[in-house]
Amino acid sequence: MKPPPFDYHAPRDLGEALAVLAETGEHGKVLAGGQSLIPLLNMRLAAPGHLVDINRIDPLDTLTATAEGVTVGALARHSRVERSSEAAAAQPLLRQALRLVAHPVIRNRGTVVGSLVHADPAAEMPAVLALLGGSVRLARADGPAREVAAADFFTGPLESALRPGELAVSAFFPALPPRSGTAFREFARRHGDYALAGIAALVTLDEAGAVGAVKVACIGVGATPIVLDLTGVEPDAVAHAVRGRIEPEADIHASADYRRHLAGVLAARAVDEANGEARRAFDHAGR
């Protein structure tokens, strides 16, 4: 398999990259990790006239963790974010999810921001961003950068709010709230495959130690990550509540009913695990 012909660009700085993207418009495609793009090119499912390789733009290879959250630059690899103790301390869901992304060799090249822009509804990182209420920063040559909230960023399967001429330069993941816990559970036919269904969970306790808020994000069961507020749902009713709020489609890998059942099972487990993490955080804070 060979990709269709394209013009190759290797800008040395952000300004040059944005200028090329502005010139090529909808015919330009950004290459960062390439772990999703290259297979699409080789199978001729994508045929951009111009490939803009941003790997020489060092200022995009950043990872910053603060009390507010984690900012991931466009060239930060999955493996770097996964191994960062600072990022895991600020938002543990990042590491929990990244450990499930494909295989180590893929994580060594693939980028977090690239995964978000690719917007695969079965991928882990879009669900993390959606559940946490994060955002993606988009830059362009002819205007100011804009921050797009996760709720508005994912517009369909393999579709995002990124416009022709724009470059996703970073993503922001809010920090874990106090007295909170997270978990990510998924099921795939083989280790490293895209999940048939998956659940990211966030549980927050109130000051008295009672469950104050429960939210989950579902992957593999819709055109985009599906965020559900399960606050007030009893633990033994979580699976039923999730199954009643999703409408998965059947494909060659699983029936719609199986995906719905699987999402319920995974949600119950993820919420229980996240609740346990929140309890530990609550107990630790009270010492």
PDB file of C-alpha atoms in Angstrom:
ATOM      1  CA  MET A   1       0.000   0.000   0.000  1.00  0.00           C
ATOM      2  CA  LYS A   2       1.300   3.420  -0.951  1.00  0.00           C
ATOM      3  CA  PRO A   3      -0.077   6.874  -0.178  1.00  0.00           C
ATOM      4  CA  PRO A   4      -1.370   9.139  -2.939  1.00  0.00           C
ATOM      5  CA  PRO A   5       1.065  11.854  -4.118  1.00  0.00           C
ATOM      6  CA  PHE A   6       1.383  15.014  -2.020  1.00  0.00           C
ATOM      7  CA  ASP A   7       3.690  18.000  -1.548  1.00  0.00           C
ATOM      8  CA  TYR A   8       5.766  17.764   1.625  1.00  0.00           C
ATOM      9  CA  HIS A   9       6.424  20.783   3.854  1.00  0.00           C
ATOM     10  CA  ALA A  10       8.743  20.841   6.884  1.00  0.00           C
ATOM     11  CA  PRO A  11       8.363  24.258   8.572  1.00  0.00           C
ATOM     12  CA  ARG A  12      10.921  25.250  11.195  1.00  0.00           C
ATOM     13  CA  ASP A  13       8.699  27.482  13.316  1.00  0.00           C
ATOM     14  CA  LEU A  14       5.049  28.025  14.136  1.00  0.00           C
ATOM     15  CA  GLY A  15       4.682  31.094  11.940  1.00  0.00           C
ATOM     16  CA  GLU A  16       5.949  29.224   8.900  1.00  0.00           C
ATOM     17  CA  ALA A  17       3.635  26.278   9.635  1.00  0.00           C
ATOM     18  CA  LEU A  18       0.603  28.529   9.944  1.00  0.00           C
ATOM     19  CA  ALA A  19       1.526  30.307   6.717  1.00  0.00           C
ATOM     20  CA  VAL A  20       1.708  26.997   4.847  1.00  0.00           C
ATOM     21  CA  LEU A  21      -1.606  25.862   6.301  1.00  0.00           C
ATOM     22  CA  ALA A  22      -3.211  29.172   5.352  1.00  0.00           C
ATOM     23  CA  GLU A  23      -1.943  28.772   1.795  1.00  0.00           C
ATOM     24  CA  THR A  24      -2.961  25.130   1.388  1.00  0.00           C
ATOM     25  CA  GLY A  25      -6.321  25.455   3.174  1.00  0.00           C
ATOM     26  CA  GLU A  26      -8.486  22.365   3.022  1.00  0.00           C
ATOM     27  CA  HIS A  27      -5.811  20.571   0.977  1.00  0.00           C
ATOM     28  CA  GLY A  28      -3.287  20.690   3.830  1.00  0.00           C
ATOM     29  CA  LYS A  29      -2.905  18.005   6.475  1.00  0.00           C
ATOM     30  CA  VAL A  30      -0.715  18.174   9.577  1.00  0.00           C
ATOM     31  CA  LEU A  31       1.744  15.382  10.393  1.00  0.00           C
ATOM     32  CA  ALA A  32       2.767  15.068  14.045  1.00  0.00           C
ATOM     33  CA  GLY A  33       2.929  11.475  15.329  1.00  0.00           C
ATOM     34  CA  GLY A  34       1.389  10.032  12.188  1.00  0.00           C
ATOM     35  CA  GLN A  35       0.073   6.914  13.918  1.00  0.00           C
ATOM     36  CA  SER A  36      -3.449   7.541  12.591  1.00  0.00           C
ATOM     37  CA  LEU A  37      -2.686   9.624   9.511  1.00  0.00           C
ATOM     38  CA  ILE A  38      -0.126   7.365   7.823  1.00  0.00           C
ATOM     39  CA  PRO A  39      -2.423   4.300   7.776  1.00  0.00           C
ATOM     40  CA  LEU A  40      -5.210   6.462   6.337  1.00  0.00           C
ATOM     41  CA  LEU A  41      -2.856   7.671   3.608  1.00  0.00           C
ATOM     42  CA  ASN A  42      -1.616   4.183   2.822  1.00  0.00           C
ATOM     43  CA  MET A  43      -5.156   2.867   2.529  1.00  0.00           C
ATOM     44  CA  ARG A  44      -6.065   5.937   0.456  1.00  0.00           C
ATOM     45  CA  LEU A  45      -8.809   6.910   2.867  1.00  0.00           C
ATOM     46  CA  ALA A  46      -7.204  10.360   2.970  1.00  0.00           C
ATOM     47  CA  ALA A  47      -5.597  12.157   0.051  1.00  0.00           C
ATOM     48  CA  PRO A  48      -4.322  15.607   1.071  1.00  0.00           C
ATOM     49  CA  GLY A  49      -2.468  17.583  -1.553  1.00  0.00           C
ATOM     50  CA  HIS A  50      -0.028  18.898   1.061  1.00  0.00           C
ATOM     51  CA  LEU A  51       1.492  17.281   4.141  1.00  0.00           C
ATOM     52  CA  VAL A  52       2.761  19.737   6.765  1.00  0.00           C
ATOM     53  CA  ASP A  53       5.281  18.062   9.089  1.00  0.00           C
ATOM     54  CA  ILE A  54       5.454  20.012  12.373  1.00  0.00           C
ATOM     55  CA  ASN A  55       8.029  17.783  14.110  1.00  0.00           C
ATOM     56  CA  ARG A  56      10.802  20.375  13.769  1.00  0.00           C
ATOM     57  CA  ILE A  57       8.871  23.010  15.756  1.00  0.00           C
ATOM     58  CA  ASP A  58      10.366  22.427  19.202  1.00  0.00           C
ATOM     59  CA  PRO A  59       8.174  24.969  21.071  1.00  0.00           C
ATOM     60  CA  LEU A  60       5.193  22.685  20.378  1.00  0.00           C
ATOM     61  CA  ASP A  61       6.823  19.843  22.337  1.00  0.00           C
ATOM     62  CA  THR A  62       5.649  20.966  25.764  1.00  0.00           C
ATOM     63  CA  LEU A  63       3.986  19.489  28.820  1.00  0.00           C
ATOM     64  CA  THR A  64       3.033  21.702  31.777  1.00  0.00           C
ATOM     65  CA  ALA A  65       1.244  20.665  34.966  1.00  0.00           C
ATOM     66  CA  THR A  66      -0.069  23.249  37.431  1.00  0.00           C
ATOM     67  CA  ALA A  67      -2.690  23.404  40.164  1.00  0.00           C
ATOM     68  CA  GLU A  68      -5.223  24.354  37.479  1.00  0.00           C
ATOM     69  CA  GLY A  69      -4.532  21.438  35.157  1.00  0.00           C
ATOM     70  CA  VAL A  70      -2.304  19.949  32.484  1.00  0.00           C
ATOM     71  CA  THR A  71      -1.462  21.662  29.199  1.00  0.00           C
ATOM     72  CA  VAL A  72      -0.190  19.324  26.488  1.00  0.00           C
ATOM     73  CA  GLY A  73       1.607  20.717  23.447  1.00  0.00           C
ATOM     74  CA  ALA A  74       0.958  19.464  19.929  1.00  0.00           C
ATOM     75  CA  LEU A  75       4.173  17.389  19.827  1.00  0.00           C
ATOM     76  CA  ALA A  76       3.978  15.837  23.304  1.00  0.00           C
ATOM     77  CA  ARG A  77       3.934  12.060  22.771  1.00  0.00           C
ATOM     78  CA  HIS A  78       1.501   9.764  24.529  1.00  0.00           C
ATOM     79  CA  SER A  79       4.379   8.072  26.349  1.00  0.00           C
ATOM     80  CA  ARG A  80       5.756  11.343  27.700  1.00  0.00           C
ATOM     81  CA  VAL A  81       2.413  12.353  29.181  1.00  0.00           C
ATOM     82  CA  GLU A  82       1.802   8.835  30.488  1.00  0.00           C
ATOM     83  CA  ARG A  83       5.133   8.772  32.338  1.00  0.00           C
ATOM     84  CA  SER A  84       4.932  12.289  33.748  1.00  0.00           C
ATOM     85  CA  SER A  85       4.481  12.134  37.518  1.00  0.00           C
ATOM     86  CA  GLU A  86       3.520  15.830  37.544  1.00  0.00           C
ATOM     87  CA  ALA A  87       0.757  15.294  34.982  1.00  0.00           C
ATOM     88  CA  ALA A  88      -0.518  12.202  36.827  1.00  0.00           C
ATOM     89  CA  ALA A  89      -0.579  14.087  40.137  1.00  0.00           C
ATOM     90  CA  ALA A  90      -2.586  16.950  38.637  1.00  0.00           C
ATOM     91  CA  GLN A  91      -4.955  14.727  36.657  1.00  0.00           C
ATOM     92  CA  PRO A  92      -4.592  10.937  37.167  1.00  0.00           C
ATOM     93  CA  LEU A  93      -7.163  10.133  34.484  1.00  0.00           C
ATOM     94  CA  LEU A  94      -4.550  11.014  31.845  1.00  0.00           C
ATOM     95  CA  ARG A  95      -2.257   8.168  32.877  1.00  0.00           C
ATOM     96  CA  GLN A  96      -5.162   5.788  33.461  1.00  0.00           C
ATOM     97  CA  ALA A  97      -6.388   6.348  29.917  1.00  0.00           C
ATOM     98  CA  LEU A  98      -3.031   6.543  28.146  1.00  0.00           C
ATOM     99  CA  ARG A  99      -2.021   3.113  29.453  1.00  0.00           C
ATOM    100  CA  LEU A 100      -4.870   1.727  27.345  1.00  0.00           C
ATOM    101  CA  VAL A 101      -3.899   3.496  24.103  1.00  0.00           C
ATOM    102  CA  ALA A 102      -2.721   0.935  21.540  1.00  0.00           C
ATOM    103  CA  HIS A 103       0.793  -0.429  22.283  1.00  0.00           C
ATOM    104  CA  PRO A 104       3.976   1.171  23.700  1.00  0.00           C
ATOM    105  CA  VAL A 105       5.549   1.548  20.263  1.00  0.00           C
ATOM    106  CA  ILE A 106       2.501   3.532  19.117  1.00  0.00           C
ATOM    107  CA  ARG A 107       2.505   5.652  22.262  1.00  0.00           C
ATOM    108  CA  ASN A 108       6.171   6.485  21.687  1.00  0.00           C
ATOM    109  CA  ARG A 109       5.254   8.317  18.452  1.00  0.00           C
ATOM    110  CA  GLY A 110       1.571   9.196  18.684  1.00  0.00           C
ATOM    111  CA  THR A 111       0.588  12.549  20.179  1.00  0.00           C
ATOM    112  CA  VAL A 112      -2.199  13.426  22.582  1.00  0.00           C
ATOM    113  CA  VAL A 113      -3.301  16.459  20.578  1.00  0.00           C
ATOM    114  CA  GLY A 114      -3.176  14.447  17.352  1.00  0.00           C
ATOM    115  CA  SER A 115      -5.519  11.884  18.880  1.00  0.00           C
ATOM    116  CA  LEU A 116      -7.937  14.648  19.830  1.00  0.00           C
ATOM    117  CA  VAL A 117      -7.919  16.139  16.333  1.00  0.00           C
ATOM    118  CA  HIS A 118      -8.355  12.686  14.781  1.00  0.00           C
ATOM    119  CA  ALA A 119     -11.561  12.478  16.856  1.00  0.00           C
ATOM    120  CA  ASP A 120     -12.083   8.750  16.692  1.00  0.00           C
ATOM    121  CA  PRO A 121     -15.193   8.002  18.812  1.00  0.00           C
ATOM    122  CA  ALA A 122     -13.545   4.806  20.072  1.00  0.00           C
ATOM    123  CA  ALA A 123     -10.357   6.572  21.221  1.00  0.00           C
ATOM    124  CA  GLU A 124      -9.541   7.260  24.844  1.00  0.00           C
ATOM    125  CA  MET A 125      -8.212  10.821  24.801  1.00  0.00           C
ATOM    126  CA  PRO A 126     -11.334  12.490  23.358  1.00  0.00           C
ATOM    127  CA  ALA A 127     -13.361  10.920  26.169  1.00  0.00           C
ATOM    128  CA  VAL A 128     -10.936  12.216  28.789  1.00  0.00           C
ATOM    129  CA  LEU A 129     -11.098  15.749  27.410  1.00  0.00           C
ATOM    130  CA  ALA A 130     -14.895  15.601  27.159  1.00  0.00           C
ATOM    131  CA  LEU A 131     -15.400  14.241  30.679  1.00  0.00           C
ATOM    132  CA  LEU A 132     -13.097  16.806  32.271  1.00  0.00           C
ATOM    133  CA  GLY A 133     -14.483  19.737  30.297  1.00  0.00           C
ATOM    134  CA  GLY A 134     -11.114  20.541  28.762  1.00  0.00           C
ATOM    135  CA  SER A 135     -10.336  22.532  25.652  1.00  0.00           C
ATOM    136  CA  VAL A 136      -8.167  22.646  22.529  1.00  0.00           C
ATOM    137  CA  ARG A 137      -6.260  25.749  21.414  1.00  0.00           C
ATOM    138  CA  LEU A 138      -6.352  26.397  17.670  1.00  0.00           C
ATOM    139  CA  ALA A 139      -4.003  28.872  15.966  1.00  0.00           C
ATOM    140  CA  ARG A 140      -4.099  30.385  12.473  1.00  0.00           C
ATOM    141  CA  ALA A 141      -2.009  32.829  10.485  1.00  0.00           C
ATOM    142  CA  ASP A 142      -4.665  35.475   9.830  1.00  0.00           C
ATOM    143  CA  GLY A 143      -6.217  35.900  13.259  1.00  0.00           C
ATOM    144  CA  PRO A 144      -5.992  35.255  16.992  1.00  0.00           C
ATOM    145  CA  ALA A 145      -5.897  31.749  18.431  1.00  0.00           C
ATOM    146  CA  ARG A 146      -9.174  30.408  19.756  1.00  0.00           C
ATOM    147  CA  GLU A 147      -9.979  28.030  22.605  1.00  0.00           C
ATOM    148  CA  VAL A 148     -12.614  25.461  21.747  1.00  0.00           C
ATOM    149  CA  ALA A 149     -14.302  23.633  24.614  1.00  0.00           C
ATOM    150  CA  ALA A 150     -14.465  19.855  24.412  1.00  0.00           C
ATOM    151  CA  ALA A 151     -18.259  20.003  24.219  1.00  0.00           C
ATOM    152  CA  ASP A 152     -17.936  21.902  20.933  1.00  0.00           C
ATOM    153  CA  PHE A 153     -14.749  20.334  19.584  1.00  0.00           C
ATOM    154  CA  PHE A 154     -15.949  16.843  18.629  1.00  0.00           C
ATOM    155  CA  THR A 155     -18.533  17.226  15.872  1.00  0.00           C
ATOM    156  CA  GLY A 156     -18.810  13.685  14.476  1.00  0.00           C
ATOM    157  CA  PRO A 157     -16.875  10.483  13.811  1.00  0.00           C
ATOM    158  CA  LEU A 158     -13.367  11.554  12.749  1.00  0.00           C
ATOM    159  CA  GLU A 159     -14.614  15.151  12.638  1.00  0.00           C
ATOM    160  CA  SER A 160     -13.636  18.087  14.834  1.00  0.00           C
ATOM    161  CA  ALA A 161     -14.091  21.846  14.986  1.00  0.00           C
ATOM    162  CA  LEU A 162     -10.655  22.374  13.420  1.00  0.00           C
ATOM    163  CA  ARG A 163     -11.031  24.630  10.365  1.00  0.00           C
ATOM    164  CA  PRO A 164      -8.907  24.709   7.202  1.00  0.00           C
ATOM    165  CA  GLY A 165      -5.769  26.724   7.867  1.00  0.00           C
ATOM    166  CA  GLU A 166      -5.798  26.055  11.630  1.00  0.00           C
ATOM    167  CA  LEU A 167      -3.317  24.122  13.731  1.00  0.00           C
ATOM    168  CA  ALA A 168      -4.160  22.556  17.095  1.00  0.00           C
ATOM    169  CA  VAL A 169      -1.227  23.784  19.170  1.00  0.00           C
ATOM    170  CA  SER A 170      -2.211  22.476  22.614  1.00  0.00           C
ATOM    171  CA  ALA A 171      -4.904  20.896  24.766  1.00  0.00           C
ATOM    172  CA  PHE A 172      -5.848  21.693  28.353  1.00  0.00           C
ATOM    173  CA  PHE A 173      -7.073  19.080  30.843  1.00  0.00           C
ATOM    174  CA  PRO A 174      -8.449  20.522  34.119  1.00  0.00           C
ATOM    175  CA  ALA A 175      -6.950  19.225  37.337  1.00  0.00           C
ATOM    176  CA  LEU A 176      -8.693  16.693  39.549  1.00  0.00           C
ATOM    177  CA  PRO A 177     -11.074  18.452  41.960  1.00  0.00           C
ATOM    178  CA  PRO A 178     -10.616  17.919  45.712  1.00  0.00           C
ATOM    179  CA  ARG A 179     -12.153  14.743  47.203  1.00  0.00           C
ATOM    180  CA  SER A 180     -12.382  13.196  43.726  1.00  0.00           C
ATOM    181  CA  GLY A 181     -11.406   9.990  41.998  1.00  0.00           C
ATOM    182  CA  THR A 182     -11.190   8.769  38.414  1.00  0.00           C
ATOM    183  CA  ALA A 183     -11.072   5.499  36.514  1.00  0.00           C
ATOM    184  CA  PHE A 184     -11.005   4.246  32.939  1.00  0.00           C
ATOM    185  CA  ARG A 185     -12.353   0.848  31.953  1.00  0.00           C
ATOM    186  CA  GLU A 186     -12.645  -0.563  28.428  1.00  0.00           C
ATOM    187  CA  PHE A 187     -12.960  -3.848  26.581  1.00  0.00           C
ATOM    188  CA  ALA A 188     -11.267  -4.710  23.288  1.00  0.00           C
ATOM    189  CA  ARG A 189     -11.144  -7.933  21.314  1.00  0.00           C
ATOM    190  CA  ARG A 190      -7.337  -7.893  21.548  1.00  0.00           C
ATOM    191  CA  HIS A 191      -5.007  -5.898  23.748  1.00  0.00           C
ATOM    192  CA  GLY A 192      -4.192  -2.649  21.971  1.00  0.00           C
ATOM    193  CA  ASP A 193      -7.189  -2.692  19.640  1.00  0.00           C
ATOM    194  CA  TYR A 194      -9.771   0.068  19.701  1.00  0.00           C
ATOM    195  CA  ALA A 195     -12.298  -0.689  22.409  1.00  0.00           C
ATOM    196  CA  LEU A 196     -15.705  -2.146  21.626  1.00  0.00           C
ATOM    197  CA  ALA A 197     -16.843   0.071  24.491  1.00  0.00           C
ATOM    198  CA  GLY A 198     -15.155   2.045  27.210  1.00  0.00           C
ATOM    199  CA  ILE A 199     -15.956   4.284  30.168  1.00  0.00           C
ATOM    200  CA  ALA A 200     -14.083   7.129  31.823  1.00  0.00           C
ATOM    201  CA  ALA A 201     -15.504   7.984  35.253  1.00  0.00           C
ATOM    202  CA  LEU A 202     -15.189  10.940  37.619  1.00  0.00           C
ATOM    203  CA  VAL A 203     -16.631  10.861  41.151  1.00  0.00           C
ATOM    204  CA  THR A 204     -16.501  13.797  43.571  1.00  0.00           C
ATOM    205  CA  LEU A 205     -17.494  13.646  47.248  1.00  0.00           C
ATOM    206  CA  ASP A 206     -18.949  16.532  49.217  1.00  0.00           C
ATOM    207  CA  GLU A 207     -17.388  17.902  52.401  1.00  0.00           C
ATOM    208  CA  ALA A 208     -19.265  15.341  54.484  1.00  0.00           C
ATOM    209  CA  GLY A 209     -17.965  12.423  52.454  1.00  0.00           C
ATOM    210  CA  ALA A 210     -21.196  11.688  50.582  1.00  0.00           C
ATOM    211  CA  VAL A 211     -21.170  11.314  46.814  1.00  0.00           C
ATOM    212  CA  GLY A 212     -21.706  14.775  45.394  1.00  0.00           C
ATOM    213  CA  ALA A 213     -21.250  14.267  41.653  1.00  0.00           C
ATOM    214  CA  VAL A 214     -20.817  11.360  39.253  1.00  0.00           C
ATOM    215  CA  LYS A 215     -20.053  11.714  35.557  1.00  0.00           C
ATOM    216  CA  VAL A 216     -18.949   9.254  32.898  1.00  0.00           C
ATOM    217  CA  ALA A 217     -17.821   9.516  29.302  1.00  0.00           C
ATOM    218  CA  CYS A 218     -18.560   6.611  26.963  1.00  0.00           C
ATOM    219  CA  ILE A 219     -16.476   5.578  23.939  1.00  0.00           C
ATOM    220  CA  GLY A 220     -17.336   3.179  21.147  1.00  0.00           C
ATOM    221  CA  VAL A 221     -21.084   3.670  21.488  1.00  0.00           C
ATOM    222  CA  GLY A 222     -21.714   6.887  19.569  1.00  0.00           C
ATOM    223  CA  ALA A 223     -20.426   9.249  16.905  1.00  0.00           C
ATOM    224  CA  THR A 224     -18.586  11.303  19.546  1.00  0.00           C
ATOM    225  CA  PRO A 225     -17.692  10.777  23.220  1.00  0.00           C
ATOM    226  CA  ILE A 226     -20.922  10.695  25.192  1.00  0.00           C
ATOM    227  CA  VAL A 227     -20.833  12.417  28.589  1.00  0.00           C
ATOM    228  CA  LEU A 228     -23.521  11.356  31.071  1.00  0.00           C
ATOM    229  CA  ASP A 229     -24.317  12.908  34.450  1.00  0.00           C
ATOM    230  CA  LEU A 230     -25.119  10.062  36.831  1.00  0.00           C
ATOM    231  CA  THR A 231     -25.320  12.156  39.991  1.00  0.00           C
ATOM    232  CA  GLY A 232     -27.987  10.715  42.256  1.00  0.00           C
ATOM    233  CA  VAL A 233     -28.032   7.304  40.551  1.00  0.00           C
ATOM    234  CA  GLU A 234     -27.658   4.482  43.053  1.00  0.00           C
ATOM    235  CA  PRO A 235     -24.554   2.312  42.548  1.00  0.00           C
ATOM    236  CA  ASP A 236     -26.584  -0.769  41.639  1.00  0.00           C
ATOM    237  CA  ALA A 237     -28.486   1.239  39.012  1.00  0.00           C
ATOM    238  CA  VAL A 238     -25.493   2.726  37.169  1.00  0.00           C
ATOM    239  CA  ALA A 239     -25.379   0.039  34.486  1.00  0.00           C
ATOM    240  CA  HIS A 240     -29.101   0.347  33.777  1.00  0.00           C
ATOM    241  CA  ALA A 241     -28.902   4.149  33.663  1.00  0.00           C
ATOM    242  CA  VAL A 242     -26.071   4.116  31.122  1.00  0.00           C
ATOM    243  CA  ARG A 243     -27.746   1.522  28.905  1.00  0.00           C
ATOM    244  CA  GLY A 244     -30.891   3.610  28.803  1.00  0.00           C
ATOM    245  CA  ARG A 245     -29.059   6.753  27.633  1.00  0.00           C
ATOM    246  CA  ILE A 246     -26.952   5.464  24.751  1.00  0.00           C
ATOM    247  CA  GLU A 247     -27.849   4.292  21.247  1.00  0.00           C
ATOM    248  CA  PRO A 248     -24.880   2.336  19.886  1.00  0.00           C
ATOM    249  CA  GLU A 249     -24.849   1.000  16.346  1.00  0.00           C
ATOM    250  CA  ALA A 250     -24.003  -2.505  15.225  1.00  0.00           C
ATOM    251  CA  ASP A 251     -20.957  -3.183  13.070  1.00  0.00           C
ATOM    252  CA  ILE A 252     -18.792  -6.136  12.047  1.00  0.00           C
ATOM    253  CA  HIS A 253     -17.255  -6.286  15.518  1.00  0.00           C
ATOM    254  CA  ALA A 254     -20.307  -6.256  17.807  1.00  0.00           C
ATOM    255  CA  SER A 255     -24.071  -5.894  17.844  1.00  0.00           C
ATOM    256  CA  ALA A 256     -25.718  -2.789  19.230  1.00  0.00           C
ATOM    257  CA  ASP A 257     -27.167  -4.781  22.132  1.00  0.00           C
ATOM    258  CA  TYR A 258     -23.769  -6.177  23.041  1.00  0.00           C
ATOM    259  CA  ARG A 259     -22.154  -2.733  23.052  1.00  0.00           C
ATOM    260  CA  ARG A 260     -24.993  -1.389  25.192  1.00  0.00           C
ATOM    261  CA  HIS A 261     -24.640  -4.256  27.679  1.00  0.00           C
ATOM    262  CA  LEU A 262     -20.867  -3.887  27.750  1.00  0.00           C
ATOM    263  CA  ALA A 263     -21.048  -0.141  28.364  1.00  0.00           C
ATOM    264  CA  GLY A 264     -23.297  -0.747  31.368  1.00  0.00           C
ATOM    265  CA  VAL A 265     -20.979  -3.323  32.901  1.00  0.00           C
ATOM    266  CA  LEU A 266     -17.918  -1.132  32.370  1.00  0.00           C
ATOM    267  CA  ALA A 267     -19.693   1.940  33.758  1.00  0.00           C
ATOM    268  CA  ALA A 268     -20.612   0.158  36.987  1.00  0.00           C
ATOM    269  CA  ARG A 269     -17.013  -0.978  37.438  1.00  0.00           C
ATOM    270  CA  ALA A 270     -15.461   2.378  36.534  1.00  0.00           C
ATOM    271  CA  VAL A 271     -17.762   4.344  38.834  1.00  0.00           C
ATOM    272  CA  ASP A 272     -17.075   1.930  41.690  1.00  0.00           C
ATOM    273  CA  GLU A 273     -13.323   2.260  41.136  1.00  0.00           C
ATOM    274  CA  ALA A 274     -13.497   6.061  40.872  1.00  0.00           C
ATOM    275  CA  ASN A 275     -15.568   6.170  44.055  1.00  0.00           C
ATOM    276  CA  GLY A 276     -12.892   4.165  45.833  1.00  0.00           C
ATOM    277  CA  GLU A 277     -10.238   6.616  44.687  1.00  0.00           C
ATOM    278  CA  ALA A 278     -12.381   9.524  45.869  1.00  0.00           C
ATOM    279  CA  ARG A 279     -12.812   7.868  49.286  1.00  0.00           C
ATOM    280  CA  ARG A 280      -9.049   7.496  49.622  1.00  0.00           C
ATOM    281  CA  ALA A 281      -8.558  11.140  48.679  1.00  0.00           C
ATOM    282  CA  PHE A 282     -11.204  12.168  51.222  1.00  0.00           C
ATOM    283  CA  ASP A 283      -9.627  10.082  53.989  1.00  0.00           C
ATOM    284  CA  HIS A 284      -6.158  11.401  53.195  1.00  0.00           C
ATOM    285  CA  ALA A 285      -7.367  15.014  53.269  1.00  0.00           C
ATOM    286  CA  GLY A 286      -8.979  14.468  56.655  1.00  0.00           C
ATOM    287  CA  ARG A 287      -5.789  13.362  58.341  1.00  0.00           C
TER     288      ARG A 287
END
